[in-house]
Short mmCIF file of C-alpha atoms in Angstrom, two decimals:
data_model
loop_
_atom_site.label_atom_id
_atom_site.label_comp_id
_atom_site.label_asym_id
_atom_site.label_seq_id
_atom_site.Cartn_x
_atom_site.Cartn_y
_atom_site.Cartn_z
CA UNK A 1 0.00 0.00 0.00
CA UNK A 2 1.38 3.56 -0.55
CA UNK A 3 3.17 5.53 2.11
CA UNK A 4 0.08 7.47 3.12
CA UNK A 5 1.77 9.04 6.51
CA UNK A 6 4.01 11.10 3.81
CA UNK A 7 1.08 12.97 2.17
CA UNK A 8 -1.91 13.65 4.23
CA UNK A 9 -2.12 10.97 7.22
CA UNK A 10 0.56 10.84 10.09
CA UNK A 11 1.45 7.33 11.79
CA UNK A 12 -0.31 7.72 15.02
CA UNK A 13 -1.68 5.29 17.30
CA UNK A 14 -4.41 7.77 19.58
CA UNK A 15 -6.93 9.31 19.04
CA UNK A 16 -7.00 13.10 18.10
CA UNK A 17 -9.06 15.28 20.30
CA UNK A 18 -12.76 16.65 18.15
CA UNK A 19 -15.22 15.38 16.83
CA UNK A 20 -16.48 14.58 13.14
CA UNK A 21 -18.26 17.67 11.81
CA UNK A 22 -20.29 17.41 8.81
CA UNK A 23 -18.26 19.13 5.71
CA UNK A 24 -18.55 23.01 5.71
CA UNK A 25 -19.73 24.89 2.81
CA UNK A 26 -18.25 27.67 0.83
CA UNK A 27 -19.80 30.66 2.92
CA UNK A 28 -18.66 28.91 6.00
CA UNK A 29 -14.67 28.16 4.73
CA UNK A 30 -12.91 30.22 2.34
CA UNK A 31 -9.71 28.41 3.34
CA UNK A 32 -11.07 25.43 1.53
CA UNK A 33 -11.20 27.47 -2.40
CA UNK A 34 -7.82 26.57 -2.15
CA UNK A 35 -8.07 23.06 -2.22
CA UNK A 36 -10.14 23.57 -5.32
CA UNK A 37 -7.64 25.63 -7.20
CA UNK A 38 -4.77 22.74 -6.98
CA UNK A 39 -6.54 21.20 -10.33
CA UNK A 40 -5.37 24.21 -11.46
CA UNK A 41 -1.40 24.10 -10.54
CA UNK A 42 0.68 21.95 -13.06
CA UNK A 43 1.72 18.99 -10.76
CA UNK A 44 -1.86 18.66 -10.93
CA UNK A 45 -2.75 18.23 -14.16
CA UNK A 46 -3.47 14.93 -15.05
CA UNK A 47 -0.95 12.47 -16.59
CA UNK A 48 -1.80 11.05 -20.33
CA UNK A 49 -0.81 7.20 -20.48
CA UNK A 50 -0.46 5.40 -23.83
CA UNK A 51 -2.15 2.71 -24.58
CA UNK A 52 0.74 -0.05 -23.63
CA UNK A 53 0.99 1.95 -20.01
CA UNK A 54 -2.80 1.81 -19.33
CA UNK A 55 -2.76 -1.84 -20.39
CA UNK A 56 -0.46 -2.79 -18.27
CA UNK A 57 -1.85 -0.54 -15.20
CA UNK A 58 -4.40 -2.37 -15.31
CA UNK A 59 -2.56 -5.78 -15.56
CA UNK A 60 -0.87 -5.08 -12.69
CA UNK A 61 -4.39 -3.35 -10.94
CA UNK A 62 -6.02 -6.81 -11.85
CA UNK A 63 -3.19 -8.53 -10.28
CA UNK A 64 -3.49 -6.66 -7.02
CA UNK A 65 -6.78 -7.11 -6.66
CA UNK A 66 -6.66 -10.88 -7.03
CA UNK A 67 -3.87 -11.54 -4.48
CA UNK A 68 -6.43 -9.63 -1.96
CA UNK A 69 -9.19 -12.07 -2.78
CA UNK A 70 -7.24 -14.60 -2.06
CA UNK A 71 -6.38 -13.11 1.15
CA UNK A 72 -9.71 -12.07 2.88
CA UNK A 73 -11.75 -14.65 0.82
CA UNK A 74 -11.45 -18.31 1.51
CA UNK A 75 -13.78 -19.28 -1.14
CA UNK A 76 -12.36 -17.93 -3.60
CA UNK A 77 -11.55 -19.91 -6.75
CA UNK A 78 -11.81 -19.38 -10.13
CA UNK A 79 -14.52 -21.39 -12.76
CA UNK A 80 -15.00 -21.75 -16.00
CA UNK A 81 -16.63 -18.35 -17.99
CA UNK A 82 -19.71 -19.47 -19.70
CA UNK A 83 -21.19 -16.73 -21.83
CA UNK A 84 -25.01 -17.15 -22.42
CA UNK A 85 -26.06 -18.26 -25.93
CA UNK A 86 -28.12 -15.71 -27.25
CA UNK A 87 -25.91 -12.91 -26.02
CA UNK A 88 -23.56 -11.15 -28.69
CA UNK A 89 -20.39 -11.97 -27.76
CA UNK A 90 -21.62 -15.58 -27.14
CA UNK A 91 -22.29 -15.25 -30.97
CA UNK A 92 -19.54 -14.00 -32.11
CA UNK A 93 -17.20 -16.43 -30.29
CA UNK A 94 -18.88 -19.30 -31.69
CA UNK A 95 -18.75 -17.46 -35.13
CA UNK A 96 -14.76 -17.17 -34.42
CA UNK A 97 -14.57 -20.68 -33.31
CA UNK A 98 -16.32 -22.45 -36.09
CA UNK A 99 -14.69 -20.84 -38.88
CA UNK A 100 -11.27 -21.76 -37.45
CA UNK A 101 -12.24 -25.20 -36.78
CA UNK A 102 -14.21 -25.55 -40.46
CA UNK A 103 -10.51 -23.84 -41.60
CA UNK A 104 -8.69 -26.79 -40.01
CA UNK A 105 -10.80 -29.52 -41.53
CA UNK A 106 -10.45 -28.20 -45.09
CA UNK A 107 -6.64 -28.69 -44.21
CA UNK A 108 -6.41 -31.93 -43.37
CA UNK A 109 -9.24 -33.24 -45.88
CA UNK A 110 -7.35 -31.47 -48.68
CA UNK A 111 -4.65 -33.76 -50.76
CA UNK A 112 -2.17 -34.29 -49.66
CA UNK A 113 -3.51 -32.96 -46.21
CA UNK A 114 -1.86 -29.49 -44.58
CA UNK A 115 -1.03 -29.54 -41.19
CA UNK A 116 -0.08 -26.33 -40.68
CA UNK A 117 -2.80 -25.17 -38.65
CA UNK A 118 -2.43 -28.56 -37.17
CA UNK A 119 0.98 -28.52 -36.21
CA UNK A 120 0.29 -24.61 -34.26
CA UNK A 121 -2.57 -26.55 -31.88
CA UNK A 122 -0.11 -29.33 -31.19
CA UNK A 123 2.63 -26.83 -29.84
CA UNK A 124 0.10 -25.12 -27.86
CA UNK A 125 -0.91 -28.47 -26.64
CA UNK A 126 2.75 -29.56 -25.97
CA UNK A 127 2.47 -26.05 -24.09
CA UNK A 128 0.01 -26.61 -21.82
CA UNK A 129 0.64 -29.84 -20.94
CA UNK A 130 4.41 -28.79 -19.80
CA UNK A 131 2.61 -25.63 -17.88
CA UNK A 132 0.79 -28.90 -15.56
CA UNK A 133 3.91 -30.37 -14.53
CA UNK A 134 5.43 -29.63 -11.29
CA UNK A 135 8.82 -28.51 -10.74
CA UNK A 136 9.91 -31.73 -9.89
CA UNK A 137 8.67 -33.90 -12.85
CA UNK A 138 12.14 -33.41 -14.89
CA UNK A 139 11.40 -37.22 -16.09
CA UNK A 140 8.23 -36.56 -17.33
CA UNK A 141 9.01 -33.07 -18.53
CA UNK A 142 11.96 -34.61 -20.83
CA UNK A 143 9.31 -37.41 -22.02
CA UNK A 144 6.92 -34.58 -23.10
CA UNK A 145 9.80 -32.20 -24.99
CA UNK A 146 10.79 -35.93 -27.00
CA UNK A 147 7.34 -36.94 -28.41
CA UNK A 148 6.10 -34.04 -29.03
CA UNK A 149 9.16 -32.60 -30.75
CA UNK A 150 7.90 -30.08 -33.01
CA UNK A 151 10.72 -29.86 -35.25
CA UNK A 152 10.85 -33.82 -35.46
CA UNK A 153 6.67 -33.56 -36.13
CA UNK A 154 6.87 -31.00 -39.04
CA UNK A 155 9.33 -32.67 -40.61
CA UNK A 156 7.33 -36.04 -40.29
CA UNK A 157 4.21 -34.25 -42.00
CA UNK A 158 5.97 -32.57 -45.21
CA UNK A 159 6.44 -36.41 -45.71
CA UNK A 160 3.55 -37.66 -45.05
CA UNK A 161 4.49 -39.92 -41.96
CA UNK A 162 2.79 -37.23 -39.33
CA UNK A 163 0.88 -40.44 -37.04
CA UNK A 164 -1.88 -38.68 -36.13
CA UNK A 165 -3.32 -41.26 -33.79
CA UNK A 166 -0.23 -42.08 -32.03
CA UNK A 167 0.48 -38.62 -30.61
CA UNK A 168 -3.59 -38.52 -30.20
CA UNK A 169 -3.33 -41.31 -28.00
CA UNK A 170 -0.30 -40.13 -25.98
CA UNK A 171 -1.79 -36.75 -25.23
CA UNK A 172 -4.64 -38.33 -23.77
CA UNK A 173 -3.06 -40.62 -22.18
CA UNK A 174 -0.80 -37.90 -20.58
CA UNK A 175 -3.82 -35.76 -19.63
CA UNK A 176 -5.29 -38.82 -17.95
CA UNK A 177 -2.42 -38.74 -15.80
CA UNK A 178 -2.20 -35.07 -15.36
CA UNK A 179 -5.76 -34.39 -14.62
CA UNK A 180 -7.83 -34.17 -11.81
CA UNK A 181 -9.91 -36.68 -10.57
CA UNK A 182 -12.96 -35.09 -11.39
CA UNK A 183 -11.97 -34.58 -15.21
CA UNK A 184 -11.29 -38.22 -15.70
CA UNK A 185 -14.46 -38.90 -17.11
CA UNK A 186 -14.29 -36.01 -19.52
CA UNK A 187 -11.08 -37.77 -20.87
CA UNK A 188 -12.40 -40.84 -21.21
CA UNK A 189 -14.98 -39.37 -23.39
CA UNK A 190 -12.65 -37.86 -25.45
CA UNK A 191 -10.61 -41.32 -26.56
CA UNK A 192 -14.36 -42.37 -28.26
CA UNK A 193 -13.92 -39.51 -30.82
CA UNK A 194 -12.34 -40.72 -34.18
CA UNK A 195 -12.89 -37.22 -36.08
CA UNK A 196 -9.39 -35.68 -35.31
CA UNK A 197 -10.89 -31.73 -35.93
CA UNK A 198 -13.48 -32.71 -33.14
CA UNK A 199 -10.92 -34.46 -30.79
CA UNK A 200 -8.86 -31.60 -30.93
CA UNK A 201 -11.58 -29.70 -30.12
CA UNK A 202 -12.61 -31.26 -27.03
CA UNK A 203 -8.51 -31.71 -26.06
CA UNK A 204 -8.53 -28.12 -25.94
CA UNK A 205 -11.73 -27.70 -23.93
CA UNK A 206 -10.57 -30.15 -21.23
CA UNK A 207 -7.09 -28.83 -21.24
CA UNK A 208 -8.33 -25.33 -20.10
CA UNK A 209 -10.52 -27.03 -17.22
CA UNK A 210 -7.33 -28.84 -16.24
CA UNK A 211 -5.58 -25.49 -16.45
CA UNK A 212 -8.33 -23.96 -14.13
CA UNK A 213 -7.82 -26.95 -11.43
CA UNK A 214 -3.95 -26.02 -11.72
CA UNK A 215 -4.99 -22.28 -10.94
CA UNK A 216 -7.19 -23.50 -7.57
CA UNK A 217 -4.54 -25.84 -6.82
CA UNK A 218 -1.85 -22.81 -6.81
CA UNK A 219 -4.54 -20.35 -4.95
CA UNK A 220 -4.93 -23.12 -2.01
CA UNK A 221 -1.25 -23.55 -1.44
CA UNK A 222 -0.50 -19.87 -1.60
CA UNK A 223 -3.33 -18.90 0.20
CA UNK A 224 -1.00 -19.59 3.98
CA UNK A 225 1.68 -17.76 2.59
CA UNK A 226 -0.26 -14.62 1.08
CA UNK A 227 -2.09 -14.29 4.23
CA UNK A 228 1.11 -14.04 5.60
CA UNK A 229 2.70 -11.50 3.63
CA UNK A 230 0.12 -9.59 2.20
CA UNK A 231 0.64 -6.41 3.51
CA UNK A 232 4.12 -6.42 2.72
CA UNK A 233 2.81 -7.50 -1.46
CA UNK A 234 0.24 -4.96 -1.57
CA UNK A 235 2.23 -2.13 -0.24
CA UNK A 236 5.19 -2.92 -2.64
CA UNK A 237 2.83 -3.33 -5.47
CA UNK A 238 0.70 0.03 -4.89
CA UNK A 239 4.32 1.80 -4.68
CA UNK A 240 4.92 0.41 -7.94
CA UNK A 241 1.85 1.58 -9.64
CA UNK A 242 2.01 4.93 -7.78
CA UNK A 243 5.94 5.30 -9.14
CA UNK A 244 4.85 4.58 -12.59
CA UNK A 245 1.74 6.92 -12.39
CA UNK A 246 2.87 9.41 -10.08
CA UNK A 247 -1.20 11.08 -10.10
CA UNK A 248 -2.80 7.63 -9.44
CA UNK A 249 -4.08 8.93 -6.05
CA UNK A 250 -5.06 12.63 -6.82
CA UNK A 251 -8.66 12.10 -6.00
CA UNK A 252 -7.62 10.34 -2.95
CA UNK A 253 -4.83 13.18 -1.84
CA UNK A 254 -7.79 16.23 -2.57
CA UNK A 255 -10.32 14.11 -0.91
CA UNK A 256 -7.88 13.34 2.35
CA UNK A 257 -6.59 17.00 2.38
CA UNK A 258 -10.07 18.41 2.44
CA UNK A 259 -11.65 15.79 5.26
CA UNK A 260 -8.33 17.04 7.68
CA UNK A 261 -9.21 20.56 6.71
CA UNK A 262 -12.54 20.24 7.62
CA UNK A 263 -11.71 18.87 11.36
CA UNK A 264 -9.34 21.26 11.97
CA UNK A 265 -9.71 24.96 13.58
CA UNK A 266 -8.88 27.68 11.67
CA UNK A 267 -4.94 28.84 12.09
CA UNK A 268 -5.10 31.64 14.62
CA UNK A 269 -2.58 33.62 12.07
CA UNK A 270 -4.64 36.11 10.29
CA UNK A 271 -5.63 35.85 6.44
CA UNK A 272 -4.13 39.28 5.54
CA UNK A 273 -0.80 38.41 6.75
CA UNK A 274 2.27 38.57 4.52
CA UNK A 275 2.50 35.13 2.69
CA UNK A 276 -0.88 33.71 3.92
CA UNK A 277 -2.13 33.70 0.63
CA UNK A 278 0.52 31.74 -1.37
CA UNK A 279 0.86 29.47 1.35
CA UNK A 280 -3.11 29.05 1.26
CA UNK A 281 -2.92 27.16 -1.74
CA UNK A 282 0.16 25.02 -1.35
CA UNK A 283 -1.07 23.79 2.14
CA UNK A 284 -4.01 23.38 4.30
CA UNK A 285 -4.50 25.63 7.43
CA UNK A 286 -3.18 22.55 9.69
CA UNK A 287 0.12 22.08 7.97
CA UNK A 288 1.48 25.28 10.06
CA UNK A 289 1.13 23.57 13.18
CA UNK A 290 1.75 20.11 14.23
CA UNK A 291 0.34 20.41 17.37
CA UNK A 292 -3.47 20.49 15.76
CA UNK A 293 -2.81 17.94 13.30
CA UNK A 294 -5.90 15.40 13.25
CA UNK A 295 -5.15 11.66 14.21
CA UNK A 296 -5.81 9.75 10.39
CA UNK A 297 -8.83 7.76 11.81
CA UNK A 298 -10.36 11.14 12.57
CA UNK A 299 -9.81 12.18 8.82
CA UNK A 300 -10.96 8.90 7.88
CA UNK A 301 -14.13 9.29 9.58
CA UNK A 302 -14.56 12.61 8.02
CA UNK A 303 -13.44 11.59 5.17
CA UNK A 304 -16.34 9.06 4.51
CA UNK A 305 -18.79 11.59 5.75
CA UNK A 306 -18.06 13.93 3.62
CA UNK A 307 -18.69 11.06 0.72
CA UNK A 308 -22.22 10.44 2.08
CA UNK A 309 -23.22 13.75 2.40
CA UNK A 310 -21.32 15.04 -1.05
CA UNK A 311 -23.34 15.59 -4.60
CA UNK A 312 -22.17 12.20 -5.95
CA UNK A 313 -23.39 13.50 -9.59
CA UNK A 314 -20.62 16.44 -9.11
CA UNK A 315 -18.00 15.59 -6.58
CA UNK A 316 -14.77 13.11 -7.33
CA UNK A 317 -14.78 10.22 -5.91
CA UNK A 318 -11.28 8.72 -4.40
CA UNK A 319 -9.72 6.52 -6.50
CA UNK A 320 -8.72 3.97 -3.82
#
């Protein structure tokens, strides 16, 4: 998680003295006009990502936000995405789908047959199938690399030897020993299929359910560890995004900055002082003193009631 004691809230354990107040309104605080007027300053300004950088923000946002699942949810897991039917992307995946798998049968039913597309699935399926090992399966993982040796395969199909049912039969063999128990009926089902566009059709299917177990598998065993850690990851990971997108929290800061404002008296200096002005909009009125400065549960609580009692069709929500 950021450092948050650096910006607006102060690492302290008690309780400031006051009490919430609800959040005052432009007659009642001029102080606060500053706060608006930082969207105007430079530093400000908000920072324009390309398209790569806001792809992987949110890569790494997703990534975050998973690990915490994990953490505070012991039920979490993931399952296989079903779209419905009738819906539009539904349709247009099995549009997708079908005309690469209708591609892939005109290959192999042309003469002599093309296994080009053929040959991509089966490294994909060599992939997977090495991504279900463990660590310590160098046997099997050596066993794997030798069948399914895709320079020794392509070579075997510009000549025509390419034994189709052979390496059909040793995948599935393979994923019968790989798979969960719960899946072994699924490959059992798929060994009945002669059509080889339809069997590697369903290996595919079954090898991203096998895939999924892996996932829940991984998610149980880190789940200890995570719990463990997990304010140590998050914090690390939040500086990370906040280095690479230094305005990430600007919402947050304004919305911080004007909830300790709020809560805290008025400076006893007087507005028409030398310098009051300029420092007016560079700092709130508590920044002067230390001795006022509002405990961060206070500004917390203020904080939130100044989100329940705010426009929410005007006002900017935090961002975290």
């Amino acid at each position: 998680m950021p450092n948050i004691e650096e910006t607006v809230l102060q690492s302290d354990s008690s309780e400031a003295e006051g009490e919430v107040q609800k959040p005052k309104t432009p007659g009642q605080s001029q102080e606060n006009k500053s706060f608006c007027s930082d969207s105007h300053r430079p530093e400000c300004q908000p920072e324009v990502l390309s398209v790569t950088e806001l792809i992987e923000t949110i890569k790494e946002v997703s990534k975050l936000s998973i690990a915490h699942e994990i953490v505070v949810n012991k039920d979490f897991y993931m399952e296989e995405s079903v779209l419905p039917p009738n819906s539009l992307e539904g349709r247009f995946v099995d549009t997708v789908y079908k005309a690469f798998w209708d591609h892939l049968k005109e290959q192999l039913l042309s003469t002599p047959p093309d296994f080009t597309c053929a040959l991509k699935l089966l490294k994909e399926v060599k992939e997977i199938l090495l991504s279900l090992l463990l660590p310590r399966q160098n046997r099997l993982r050596n066993e794997v690399e030798e069948a399914l040796d895709m320079d020794l395969l392509k070579q075997e199909a510009e000549h025509g030897a390419l034994d189709v049912p052979h390496l059909s039969n040793y995948i599935l063999n393979l994923m019968a020993l790989l798979c969960a128990p719960a899946r072994d009926e699924a490959v059992r089902k798929l060994k009945s299929i002669t059509d080889p566009v339809q069997l590697l059709r369903g290996i595919f299917h079954v090898l991203g359910l096998m895939k999924m177990d892996m996932v829940n598998y991984t998610i149980r065993s880190l789940r200890p560890y995570l719990k463990e850690h997990s304010v140590q990851y998050e914090r690390a990971k939040f500086q990370e995004l906040l280095d690479r997108q230094p305005n990430l929290l600007e919402c947050t800061t304004k919305w911080l900055t004007k909830a300790a404002a709020d809560i805290t008296p008025p400076s006893s200096s007087s507005p028409d002082s030398p310098g009051s002005s300029t420092m007016a909009c560079a700092l709130p009125n508590w920044a002067a003193d230390n001795s006022e400065l509002p405990s961060p549960t206070m500004v917390l609580y203020q904080g939130y009631l100044n989100l329940l009692l705010s426009d929410s069709d005007k006002e900017e929500f935090p961002e975290a």
